[in-house]
CSV table of N, CA, C and O in Angstrom, one decimal:
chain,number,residue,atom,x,y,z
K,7,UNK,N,-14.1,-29.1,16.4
K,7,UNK,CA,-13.5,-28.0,17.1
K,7,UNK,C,-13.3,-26.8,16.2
K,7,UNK,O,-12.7,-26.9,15.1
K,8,UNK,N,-13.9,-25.4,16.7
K,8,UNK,CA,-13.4,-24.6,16.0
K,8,UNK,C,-12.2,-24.0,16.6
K,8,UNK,O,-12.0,-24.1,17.8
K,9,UNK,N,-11.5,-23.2,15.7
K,9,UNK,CA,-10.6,-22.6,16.4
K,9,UNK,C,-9.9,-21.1,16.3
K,9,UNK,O,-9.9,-20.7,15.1
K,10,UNK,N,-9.5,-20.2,17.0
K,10,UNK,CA,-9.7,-19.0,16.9
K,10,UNK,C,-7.9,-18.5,17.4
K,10,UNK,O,-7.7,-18.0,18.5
K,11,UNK,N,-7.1,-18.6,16.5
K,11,UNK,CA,-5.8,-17.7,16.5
K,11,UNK,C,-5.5,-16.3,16.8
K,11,UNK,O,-5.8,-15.6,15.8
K,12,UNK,N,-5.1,-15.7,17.4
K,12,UNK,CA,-4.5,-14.5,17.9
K,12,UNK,C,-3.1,-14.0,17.9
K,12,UNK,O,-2.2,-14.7,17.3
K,13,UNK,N,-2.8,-12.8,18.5
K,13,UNK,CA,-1.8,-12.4,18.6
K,13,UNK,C,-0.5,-12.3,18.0
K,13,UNK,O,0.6,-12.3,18.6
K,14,UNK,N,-0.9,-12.3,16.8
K,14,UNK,CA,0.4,-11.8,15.5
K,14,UNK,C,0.7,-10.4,15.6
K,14,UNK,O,0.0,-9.9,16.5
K,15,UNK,N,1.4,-9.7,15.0
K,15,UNK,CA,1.4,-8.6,14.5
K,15,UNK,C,2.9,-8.1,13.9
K,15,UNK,O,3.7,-9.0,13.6
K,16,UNK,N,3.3,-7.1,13.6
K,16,UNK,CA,4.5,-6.3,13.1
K,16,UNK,C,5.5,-6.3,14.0
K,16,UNK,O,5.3,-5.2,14.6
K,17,UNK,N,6.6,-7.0,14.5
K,17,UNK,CA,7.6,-6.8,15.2
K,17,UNK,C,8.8,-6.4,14.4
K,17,UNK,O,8.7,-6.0,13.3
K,18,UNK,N,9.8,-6.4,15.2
K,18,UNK,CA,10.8,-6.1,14.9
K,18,UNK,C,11.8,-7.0,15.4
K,18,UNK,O,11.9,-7.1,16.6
K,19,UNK,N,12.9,-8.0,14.3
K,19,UNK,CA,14.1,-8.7,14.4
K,19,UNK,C,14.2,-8.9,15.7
K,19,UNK,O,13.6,-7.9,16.3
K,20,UNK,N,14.5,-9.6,16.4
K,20,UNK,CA,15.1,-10.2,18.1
K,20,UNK,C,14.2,-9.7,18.6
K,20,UNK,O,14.6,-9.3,19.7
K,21,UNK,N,13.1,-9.5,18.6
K,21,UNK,CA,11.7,-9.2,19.9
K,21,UNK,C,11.1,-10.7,19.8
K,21,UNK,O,11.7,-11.6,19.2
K,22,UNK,N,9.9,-10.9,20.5
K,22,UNK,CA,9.1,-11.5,20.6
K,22,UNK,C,7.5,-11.3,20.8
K,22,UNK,O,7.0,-10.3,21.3
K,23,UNK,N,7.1,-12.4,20.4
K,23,UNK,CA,5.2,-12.3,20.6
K,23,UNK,C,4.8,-13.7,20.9
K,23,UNK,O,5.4,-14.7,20.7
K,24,UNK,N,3.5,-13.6,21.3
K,24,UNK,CA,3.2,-15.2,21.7
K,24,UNK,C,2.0,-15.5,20.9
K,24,UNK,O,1.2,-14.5,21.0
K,25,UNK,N,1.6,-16.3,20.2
K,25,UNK,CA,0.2,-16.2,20.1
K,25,UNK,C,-0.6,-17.2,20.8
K,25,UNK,O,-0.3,-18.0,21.7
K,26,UNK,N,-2.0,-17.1,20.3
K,26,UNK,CA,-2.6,-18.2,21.5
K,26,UNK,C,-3.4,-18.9,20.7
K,26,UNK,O,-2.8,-19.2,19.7
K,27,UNK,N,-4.7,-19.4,20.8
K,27,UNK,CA,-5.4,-20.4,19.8
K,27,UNK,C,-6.3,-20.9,20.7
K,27,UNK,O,-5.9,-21.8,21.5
K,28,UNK,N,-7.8,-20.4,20.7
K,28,UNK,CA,-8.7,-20.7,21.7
K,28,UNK,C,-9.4,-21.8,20.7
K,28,UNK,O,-9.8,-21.5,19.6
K,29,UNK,N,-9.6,-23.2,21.4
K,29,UNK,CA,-11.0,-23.9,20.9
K,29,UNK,C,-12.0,-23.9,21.6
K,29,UNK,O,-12.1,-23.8,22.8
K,30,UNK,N,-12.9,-23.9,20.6
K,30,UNK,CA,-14.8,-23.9,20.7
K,30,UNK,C,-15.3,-25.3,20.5
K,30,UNK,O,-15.1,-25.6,19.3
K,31,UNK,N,-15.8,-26.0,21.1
K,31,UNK,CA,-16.7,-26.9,20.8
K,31,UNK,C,-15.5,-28.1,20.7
K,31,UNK,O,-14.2,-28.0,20.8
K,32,UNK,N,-16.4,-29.4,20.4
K,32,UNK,CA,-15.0,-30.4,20.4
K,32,UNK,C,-14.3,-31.2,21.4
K,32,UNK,O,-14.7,-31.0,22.5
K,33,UNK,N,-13.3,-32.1,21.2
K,33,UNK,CA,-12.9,-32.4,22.2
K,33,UNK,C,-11.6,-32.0,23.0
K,33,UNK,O,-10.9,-32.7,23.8
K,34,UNK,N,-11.3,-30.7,22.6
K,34,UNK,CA,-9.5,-30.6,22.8
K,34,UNK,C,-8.7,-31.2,23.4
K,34,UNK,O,-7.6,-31.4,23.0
K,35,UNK,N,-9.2,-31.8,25.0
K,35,UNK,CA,-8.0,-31.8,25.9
K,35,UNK,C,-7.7,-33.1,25.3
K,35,UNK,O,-6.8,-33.7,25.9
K,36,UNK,N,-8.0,-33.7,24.3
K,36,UNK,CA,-8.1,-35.0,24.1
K,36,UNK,C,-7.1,-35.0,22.4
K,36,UNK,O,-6.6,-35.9,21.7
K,37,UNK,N,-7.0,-33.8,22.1
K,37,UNK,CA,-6.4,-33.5,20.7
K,37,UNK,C,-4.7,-33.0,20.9
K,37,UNK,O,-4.3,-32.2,21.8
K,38,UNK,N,-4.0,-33.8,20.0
K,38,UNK,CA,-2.7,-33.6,19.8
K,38,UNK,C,-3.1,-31.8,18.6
K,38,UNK,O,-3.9,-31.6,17.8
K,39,UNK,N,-2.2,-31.0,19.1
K,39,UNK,CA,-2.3,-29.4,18.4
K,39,UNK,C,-1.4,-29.0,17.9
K,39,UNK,O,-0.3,-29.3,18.5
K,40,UNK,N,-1.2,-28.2,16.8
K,40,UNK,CA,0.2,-28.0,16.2
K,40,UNK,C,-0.3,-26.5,15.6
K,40,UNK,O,-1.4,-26.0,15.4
K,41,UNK,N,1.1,-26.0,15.5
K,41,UNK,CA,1.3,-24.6,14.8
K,41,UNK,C,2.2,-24.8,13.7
K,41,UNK,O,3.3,-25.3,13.6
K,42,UNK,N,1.3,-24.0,12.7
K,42,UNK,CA,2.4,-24.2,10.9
K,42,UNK,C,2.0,-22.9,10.7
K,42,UNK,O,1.1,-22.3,11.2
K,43,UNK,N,2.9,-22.6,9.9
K,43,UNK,CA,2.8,-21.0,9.0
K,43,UNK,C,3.4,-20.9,7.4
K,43,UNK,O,4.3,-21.5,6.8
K,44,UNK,N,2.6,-20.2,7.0
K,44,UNK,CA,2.9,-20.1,5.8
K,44,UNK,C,3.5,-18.5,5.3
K,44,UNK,O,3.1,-17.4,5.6
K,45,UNK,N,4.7,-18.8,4.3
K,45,UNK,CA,4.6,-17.5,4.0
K,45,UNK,C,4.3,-17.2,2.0
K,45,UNK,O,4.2,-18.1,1.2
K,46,UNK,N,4.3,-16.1,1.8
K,46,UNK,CA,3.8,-15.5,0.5
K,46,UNK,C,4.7,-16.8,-0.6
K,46,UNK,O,5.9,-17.1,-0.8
K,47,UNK,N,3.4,-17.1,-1.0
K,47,UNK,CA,4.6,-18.3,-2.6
K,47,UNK,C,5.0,-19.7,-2.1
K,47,UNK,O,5.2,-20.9,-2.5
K,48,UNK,N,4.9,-19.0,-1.0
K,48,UNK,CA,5.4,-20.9,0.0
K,48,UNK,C,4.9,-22.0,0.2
K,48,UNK,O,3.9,-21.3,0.7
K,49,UNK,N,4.4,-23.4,0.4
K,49,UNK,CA,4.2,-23.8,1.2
K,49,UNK,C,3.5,-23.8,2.1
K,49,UNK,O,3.3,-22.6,2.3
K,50,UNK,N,2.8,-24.6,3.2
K,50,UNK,CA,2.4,-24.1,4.9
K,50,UNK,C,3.2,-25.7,5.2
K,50,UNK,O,3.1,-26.9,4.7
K,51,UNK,N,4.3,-25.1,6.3
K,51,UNK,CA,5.0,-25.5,6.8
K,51,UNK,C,5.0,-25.6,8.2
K,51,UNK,O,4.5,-24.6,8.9
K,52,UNK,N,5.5,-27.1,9.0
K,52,UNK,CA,5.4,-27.3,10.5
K,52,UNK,C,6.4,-26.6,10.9
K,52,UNK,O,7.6,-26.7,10.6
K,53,UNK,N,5.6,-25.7,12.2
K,53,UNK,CA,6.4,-25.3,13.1
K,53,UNK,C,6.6,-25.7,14.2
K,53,UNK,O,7.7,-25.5,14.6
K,54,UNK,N,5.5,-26.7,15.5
K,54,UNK,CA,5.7,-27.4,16.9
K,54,UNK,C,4.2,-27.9,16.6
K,54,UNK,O,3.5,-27.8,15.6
K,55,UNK,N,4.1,-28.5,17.7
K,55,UNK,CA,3.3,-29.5,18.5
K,55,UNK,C,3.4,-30.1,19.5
K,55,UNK,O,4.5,-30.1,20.1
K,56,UNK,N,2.3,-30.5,20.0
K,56,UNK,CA,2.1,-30.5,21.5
K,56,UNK,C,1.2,-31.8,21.7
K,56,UNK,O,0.2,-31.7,21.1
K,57,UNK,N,1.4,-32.8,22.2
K,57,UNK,CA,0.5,-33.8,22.4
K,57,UNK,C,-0.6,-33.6,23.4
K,57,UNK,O,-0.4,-32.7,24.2
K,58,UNK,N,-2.0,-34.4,23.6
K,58,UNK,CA,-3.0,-33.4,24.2
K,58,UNK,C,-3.1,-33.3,25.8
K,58,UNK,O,-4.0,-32.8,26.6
K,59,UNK,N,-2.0,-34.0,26.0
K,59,UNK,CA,-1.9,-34.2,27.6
K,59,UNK,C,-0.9,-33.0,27.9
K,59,UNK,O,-1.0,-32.4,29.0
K,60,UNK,N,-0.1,-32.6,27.1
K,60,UNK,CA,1.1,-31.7,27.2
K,60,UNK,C,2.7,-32.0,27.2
K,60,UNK,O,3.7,-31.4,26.8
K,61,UNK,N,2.4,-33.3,27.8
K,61,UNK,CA,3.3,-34.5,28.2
K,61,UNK,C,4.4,-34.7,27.1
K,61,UNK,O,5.4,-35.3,27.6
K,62,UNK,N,4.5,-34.3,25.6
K,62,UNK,CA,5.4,-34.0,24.8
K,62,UNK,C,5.4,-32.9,23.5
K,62,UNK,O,4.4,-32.7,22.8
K,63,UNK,N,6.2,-32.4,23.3
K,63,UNK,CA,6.2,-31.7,21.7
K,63,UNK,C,7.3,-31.8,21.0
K,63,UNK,O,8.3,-32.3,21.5
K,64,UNK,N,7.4,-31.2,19.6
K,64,UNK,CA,8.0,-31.6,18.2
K,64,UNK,C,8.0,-30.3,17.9
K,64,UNK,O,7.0,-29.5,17.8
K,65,UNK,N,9.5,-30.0,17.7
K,65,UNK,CA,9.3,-28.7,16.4
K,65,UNK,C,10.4,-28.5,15.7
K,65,UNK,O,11.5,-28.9,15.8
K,66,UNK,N,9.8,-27.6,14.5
K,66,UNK,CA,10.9,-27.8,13.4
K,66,UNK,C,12.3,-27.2,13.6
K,66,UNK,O,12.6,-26.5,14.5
K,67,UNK,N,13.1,-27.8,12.6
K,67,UNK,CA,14.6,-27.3,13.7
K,67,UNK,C,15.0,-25.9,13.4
K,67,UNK,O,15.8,-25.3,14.1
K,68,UNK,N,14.4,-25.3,12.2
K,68,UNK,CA,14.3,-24.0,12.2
K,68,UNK,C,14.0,-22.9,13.7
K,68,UNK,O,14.5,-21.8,13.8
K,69,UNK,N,13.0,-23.6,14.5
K,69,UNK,CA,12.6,-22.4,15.3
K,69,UNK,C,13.1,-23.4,16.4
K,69,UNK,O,14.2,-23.0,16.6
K,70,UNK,N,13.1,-24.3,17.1
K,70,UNK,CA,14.1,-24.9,18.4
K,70,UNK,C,15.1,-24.1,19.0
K,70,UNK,O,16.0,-23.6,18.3
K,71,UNK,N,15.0,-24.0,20.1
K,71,UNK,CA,15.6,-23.0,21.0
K,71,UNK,C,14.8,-21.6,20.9
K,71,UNK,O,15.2,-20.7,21.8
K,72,UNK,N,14.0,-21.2,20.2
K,72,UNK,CA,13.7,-19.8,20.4
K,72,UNK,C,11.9,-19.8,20.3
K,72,UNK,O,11.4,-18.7,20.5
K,73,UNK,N,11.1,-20.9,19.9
K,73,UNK,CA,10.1,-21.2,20.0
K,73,UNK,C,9.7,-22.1,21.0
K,73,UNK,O,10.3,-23.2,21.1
K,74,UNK,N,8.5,-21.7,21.9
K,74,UNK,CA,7.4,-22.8,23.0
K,74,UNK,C,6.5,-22.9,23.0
K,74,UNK,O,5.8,-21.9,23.1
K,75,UNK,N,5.8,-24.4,22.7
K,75,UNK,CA,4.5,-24.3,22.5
K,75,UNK,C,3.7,-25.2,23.9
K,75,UNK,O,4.0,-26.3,24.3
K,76,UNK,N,2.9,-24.6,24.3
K,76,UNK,CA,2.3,-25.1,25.5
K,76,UNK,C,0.4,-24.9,25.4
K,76,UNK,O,-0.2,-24.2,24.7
K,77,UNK,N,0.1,-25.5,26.1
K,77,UNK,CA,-1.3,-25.5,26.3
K,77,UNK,C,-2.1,-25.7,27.5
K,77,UNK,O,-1.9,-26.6,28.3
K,78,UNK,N,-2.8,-24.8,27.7
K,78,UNK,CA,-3.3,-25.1,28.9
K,78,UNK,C,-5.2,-25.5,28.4
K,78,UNK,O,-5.9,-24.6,27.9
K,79,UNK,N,-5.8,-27.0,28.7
K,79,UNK,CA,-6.9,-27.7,29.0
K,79,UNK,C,-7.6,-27.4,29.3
K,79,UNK,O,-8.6,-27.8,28.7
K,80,UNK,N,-7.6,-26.4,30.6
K,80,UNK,CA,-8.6,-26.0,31.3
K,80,UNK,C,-9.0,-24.5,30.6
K,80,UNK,O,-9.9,-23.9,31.1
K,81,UNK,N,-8.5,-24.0,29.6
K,81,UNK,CA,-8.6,-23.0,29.3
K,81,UNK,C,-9.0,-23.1,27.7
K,81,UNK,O,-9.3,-22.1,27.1
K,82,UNK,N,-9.0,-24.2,27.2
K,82,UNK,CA,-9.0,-24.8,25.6
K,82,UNK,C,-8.0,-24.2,24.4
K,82,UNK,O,-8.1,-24.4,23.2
K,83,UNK,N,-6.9,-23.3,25.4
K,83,UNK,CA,-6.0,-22.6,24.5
K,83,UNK,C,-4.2,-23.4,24.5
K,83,UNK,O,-3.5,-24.0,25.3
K,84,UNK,N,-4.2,-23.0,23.7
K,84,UNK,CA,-2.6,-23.7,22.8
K,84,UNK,C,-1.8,-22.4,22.5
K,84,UNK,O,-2.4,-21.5,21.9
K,85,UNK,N,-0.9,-22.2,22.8
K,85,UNK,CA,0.1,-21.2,22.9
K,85,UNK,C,1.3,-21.5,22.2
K,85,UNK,O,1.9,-22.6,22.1
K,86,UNK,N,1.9,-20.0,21.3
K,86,UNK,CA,2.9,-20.1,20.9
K,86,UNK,C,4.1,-19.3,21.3
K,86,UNK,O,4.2,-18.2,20.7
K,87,UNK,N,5.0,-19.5,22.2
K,87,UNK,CA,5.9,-18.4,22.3
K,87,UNK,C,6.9,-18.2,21.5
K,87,UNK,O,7.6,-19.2,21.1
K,88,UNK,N,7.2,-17.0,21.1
K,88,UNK,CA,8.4,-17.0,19.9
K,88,UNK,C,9.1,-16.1,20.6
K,88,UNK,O,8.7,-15.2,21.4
K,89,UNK,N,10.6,-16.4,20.2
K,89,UNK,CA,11.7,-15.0,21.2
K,89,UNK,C,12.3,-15.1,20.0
K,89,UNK,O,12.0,-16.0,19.2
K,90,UNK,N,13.6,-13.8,19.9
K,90,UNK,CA,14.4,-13.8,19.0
K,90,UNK,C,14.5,-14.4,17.6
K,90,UNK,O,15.2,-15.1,17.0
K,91,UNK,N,13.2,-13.5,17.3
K,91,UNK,CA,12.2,-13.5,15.9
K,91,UNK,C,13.4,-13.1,14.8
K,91,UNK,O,14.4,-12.4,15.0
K,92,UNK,N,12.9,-13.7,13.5
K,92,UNK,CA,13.9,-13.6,12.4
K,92,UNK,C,13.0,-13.2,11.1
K,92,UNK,O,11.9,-13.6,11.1
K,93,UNK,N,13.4,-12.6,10.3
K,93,UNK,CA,12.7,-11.9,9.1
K,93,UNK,C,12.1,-13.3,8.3
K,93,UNK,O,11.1,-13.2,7.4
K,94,UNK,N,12.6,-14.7,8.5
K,94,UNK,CA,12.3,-15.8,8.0
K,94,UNK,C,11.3,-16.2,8.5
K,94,UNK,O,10.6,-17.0,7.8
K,95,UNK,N,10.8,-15.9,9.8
K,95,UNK,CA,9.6,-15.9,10.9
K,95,UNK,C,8.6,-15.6,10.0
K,95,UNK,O,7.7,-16.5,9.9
K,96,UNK,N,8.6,-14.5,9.2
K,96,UNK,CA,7.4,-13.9,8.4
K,96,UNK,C,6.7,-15.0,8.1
K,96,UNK,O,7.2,-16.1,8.0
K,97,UNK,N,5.0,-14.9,7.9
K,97,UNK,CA,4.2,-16.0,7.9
K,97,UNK,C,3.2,-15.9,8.6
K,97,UNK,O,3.2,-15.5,9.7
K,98,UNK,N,2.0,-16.1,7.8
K,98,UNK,CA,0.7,-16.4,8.8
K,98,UNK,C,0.7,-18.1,9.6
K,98,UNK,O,0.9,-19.3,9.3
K,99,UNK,N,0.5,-17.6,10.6
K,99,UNK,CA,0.5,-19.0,11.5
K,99,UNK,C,-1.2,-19.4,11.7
K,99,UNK,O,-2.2,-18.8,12.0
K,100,UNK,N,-0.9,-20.5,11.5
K,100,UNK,CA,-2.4,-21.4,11.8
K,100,UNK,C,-2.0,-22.0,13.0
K,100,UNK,O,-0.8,-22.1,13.3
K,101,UNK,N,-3.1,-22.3,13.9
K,101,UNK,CA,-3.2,-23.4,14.7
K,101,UNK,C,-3.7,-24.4,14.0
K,101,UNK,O,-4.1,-24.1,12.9
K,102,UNK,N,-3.7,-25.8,14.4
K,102,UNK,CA,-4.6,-27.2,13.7
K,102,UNK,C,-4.5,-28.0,15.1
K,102,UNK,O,-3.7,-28.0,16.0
K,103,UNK,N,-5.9,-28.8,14.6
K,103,UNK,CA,-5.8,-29.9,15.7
K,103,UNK,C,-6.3,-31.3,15.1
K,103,UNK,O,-7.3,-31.3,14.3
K,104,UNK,N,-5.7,-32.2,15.4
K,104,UNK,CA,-4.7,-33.5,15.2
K,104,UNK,C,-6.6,-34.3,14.7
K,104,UNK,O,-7.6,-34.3,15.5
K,105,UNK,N,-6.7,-34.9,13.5
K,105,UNK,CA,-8.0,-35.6,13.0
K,105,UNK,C,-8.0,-36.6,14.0
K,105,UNK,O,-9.1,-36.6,14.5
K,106,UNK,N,-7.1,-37.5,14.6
K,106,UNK,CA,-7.5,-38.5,15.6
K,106,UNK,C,-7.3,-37.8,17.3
K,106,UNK,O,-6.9,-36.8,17.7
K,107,UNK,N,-7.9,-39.0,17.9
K,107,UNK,CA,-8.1,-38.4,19.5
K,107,UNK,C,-7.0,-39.6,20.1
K,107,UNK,O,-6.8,-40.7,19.8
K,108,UNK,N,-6.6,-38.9,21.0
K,108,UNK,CA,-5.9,-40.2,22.2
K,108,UNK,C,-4.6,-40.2,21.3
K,108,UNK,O,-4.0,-41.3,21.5
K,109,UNK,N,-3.9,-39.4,20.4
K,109,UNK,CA,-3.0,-39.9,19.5
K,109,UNK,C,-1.2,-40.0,20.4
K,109,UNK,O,-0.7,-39.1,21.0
K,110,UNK,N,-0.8,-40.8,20.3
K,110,UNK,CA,0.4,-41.0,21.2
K,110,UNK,C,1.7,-40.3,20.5
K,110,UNK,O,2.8,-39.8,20.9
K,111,UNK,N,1.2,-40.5,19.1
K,111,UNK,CA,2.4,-40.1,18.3
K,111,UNK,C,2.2,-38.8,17.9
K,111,UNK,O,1.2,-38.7,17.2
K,112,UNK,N,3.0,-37.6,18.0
K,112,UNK,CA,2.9,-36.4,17.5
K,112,UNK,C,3.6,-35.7,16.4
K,112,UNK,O,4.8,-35.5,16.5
K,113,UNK,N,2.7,-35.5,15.4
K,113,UNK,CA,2.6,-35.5,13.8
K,113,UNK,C,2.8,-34.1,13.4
K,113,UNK,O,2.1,-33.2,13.9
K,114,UNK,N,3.8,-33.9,12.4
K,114,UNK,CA,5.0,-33.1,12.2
K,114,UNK,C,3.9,-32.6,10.7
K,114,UNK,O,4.2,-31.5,10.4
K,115,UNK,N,3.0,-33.2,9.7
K,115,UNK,CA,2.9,-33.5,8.6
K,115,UNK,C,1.3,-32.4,8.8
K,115,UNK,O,0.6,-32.2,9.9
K,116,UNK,N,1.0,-31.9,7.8
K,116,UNK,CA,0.1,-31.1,7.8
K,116,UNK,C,-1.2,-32.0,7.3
K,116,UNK,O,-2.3,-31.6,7.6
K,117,UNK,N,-1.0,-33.1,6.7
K,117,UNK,CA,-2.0,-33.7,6.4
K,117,UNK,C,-3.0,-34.3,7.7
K,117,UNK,O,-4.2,-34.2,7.7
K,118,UNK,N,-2.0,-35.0,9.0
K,118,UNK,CA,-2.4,-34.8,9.9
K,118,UNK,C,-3.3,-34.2,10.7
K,118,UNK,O,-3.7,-34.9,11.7
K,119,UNK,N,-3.9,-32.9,10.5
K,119,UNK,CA,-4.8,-32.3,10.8
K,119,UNK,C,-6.0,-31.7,9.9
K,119,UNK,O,-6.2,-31.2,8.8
K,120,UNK,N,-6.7,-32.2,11.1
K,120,UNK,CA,-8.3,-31.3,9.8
K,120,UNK,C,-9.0,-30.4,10.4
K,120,UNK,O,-10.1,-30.1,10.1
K,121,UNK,N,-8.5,-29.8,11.2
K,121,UNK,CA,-9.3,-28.4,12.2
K,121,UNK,C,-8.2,-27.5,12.0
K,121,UNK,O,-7.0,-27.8,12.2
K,122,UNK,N,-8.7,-26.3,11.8
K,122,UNK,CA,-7.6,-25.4,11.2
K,122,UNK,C,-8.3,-23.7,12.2
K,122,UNK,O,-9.4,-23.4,12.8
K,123,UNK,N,-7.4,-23.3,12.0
K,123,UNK,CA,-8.3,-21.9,12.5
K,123,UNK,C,-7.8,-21.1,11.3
K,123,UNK,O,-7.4,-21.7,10.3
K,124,UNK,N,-7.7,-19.6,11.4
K,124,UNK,CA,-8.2,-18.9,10.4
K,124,UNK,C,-6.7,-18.3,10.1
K,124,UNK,O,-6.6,-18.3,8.9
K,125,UNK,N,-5.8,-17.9,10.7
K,125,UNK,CA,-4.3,-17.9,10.8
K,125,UNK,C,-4.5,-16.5,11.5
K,125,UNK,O,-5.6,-16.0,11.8
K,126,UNK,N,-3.3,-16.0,11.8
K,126,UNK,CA,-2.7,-15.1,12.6
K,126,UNK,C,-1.7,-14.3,11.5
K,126,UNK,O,-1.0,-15.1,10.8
K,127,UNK,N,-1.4,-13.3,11.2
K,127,UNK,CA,-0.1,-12.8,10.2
K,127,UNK,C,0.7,-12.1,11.6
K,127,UNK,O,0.3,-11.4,12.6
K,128,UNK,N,2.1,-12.9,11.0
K,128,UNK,CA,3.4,-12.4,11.7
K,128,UNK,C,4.5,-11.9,10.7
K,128,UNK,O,5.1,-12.5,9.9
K,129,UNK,N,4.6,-10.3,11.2
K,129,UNK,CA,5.4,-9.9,10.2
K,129,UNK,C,7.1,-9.6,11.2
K,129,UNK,O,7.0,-9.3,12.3
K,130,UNK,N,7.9,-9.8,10.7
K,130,UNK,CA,9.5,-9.6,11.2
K,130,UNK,C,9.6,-8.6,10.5
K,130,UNK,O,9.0,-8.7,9.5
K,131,UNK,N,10.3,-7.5,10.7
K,131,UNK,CA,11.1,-6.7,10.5
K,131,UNK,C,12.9,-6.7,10.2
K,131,UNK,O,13.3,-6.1,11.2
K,132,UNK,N,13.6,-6.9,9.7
K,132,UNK,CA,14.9,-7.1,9.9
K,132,UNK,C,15.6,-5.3,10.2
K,132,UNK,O,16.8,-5.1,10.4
């Protein structure tokens, strides 16, 4: 699966943006998908996931209540909604999708994934 991230850019503190995450090739509807971001010096750290039915997701307790991640199958895209964006937001966000298929359990751990797309930069404003 390749995969192709969008919709970052320069906001400002309490706005929001969504991004999206189209795959190519592969088997998606069948892939558990997750969003992590990294920022400058850091880490790449989990932010949600979505199991490949839709049927559940996981996310970090940092962004809970103000982050949604959903996907729609028919469309091969995985979505991120973010509201009431924080200067700690800052971070390029990758999409990833899940090395195993049919996975019941949805995996918080970066190692978990081997399809990555290219990232998205999300800048906050404070």
């Amino acid at each position: 699966v390749q995969l192709q991230a969008s919709g970052g850019g320069l906001v400002q503190a309490g706005t929001s943006l969504r991004l999206s995450c189209v795959a190519s090739g592969g088997t998606f509807s069948s892939t558990n998908m997750g969003w992590f971001r990294q920022a400058p010096g850091k880490e790449r750290e989990f932010v949600a996931a979505i199991k490949w039915n839709g049927e559940g997701t996981v996310y970090a307790d940092s962004v809970k209540g103000r982050f949604t991640i959903s996907r729609d199958n028919a469309k091969r895209t995985v979505y991120l909604a973010m509201n009431s964006l924080k200067s700690e937001d800052t971070g390029v966000y990758y999409c990833a999708g899940d090395r195993n298929r049919w996975t019941f359990v949805v995996s918080t751990r970066v190692a978990s994934y081997d399809q990555w797309g290219q990232g998205t930069q999300v800048t906050v404003s404070s």
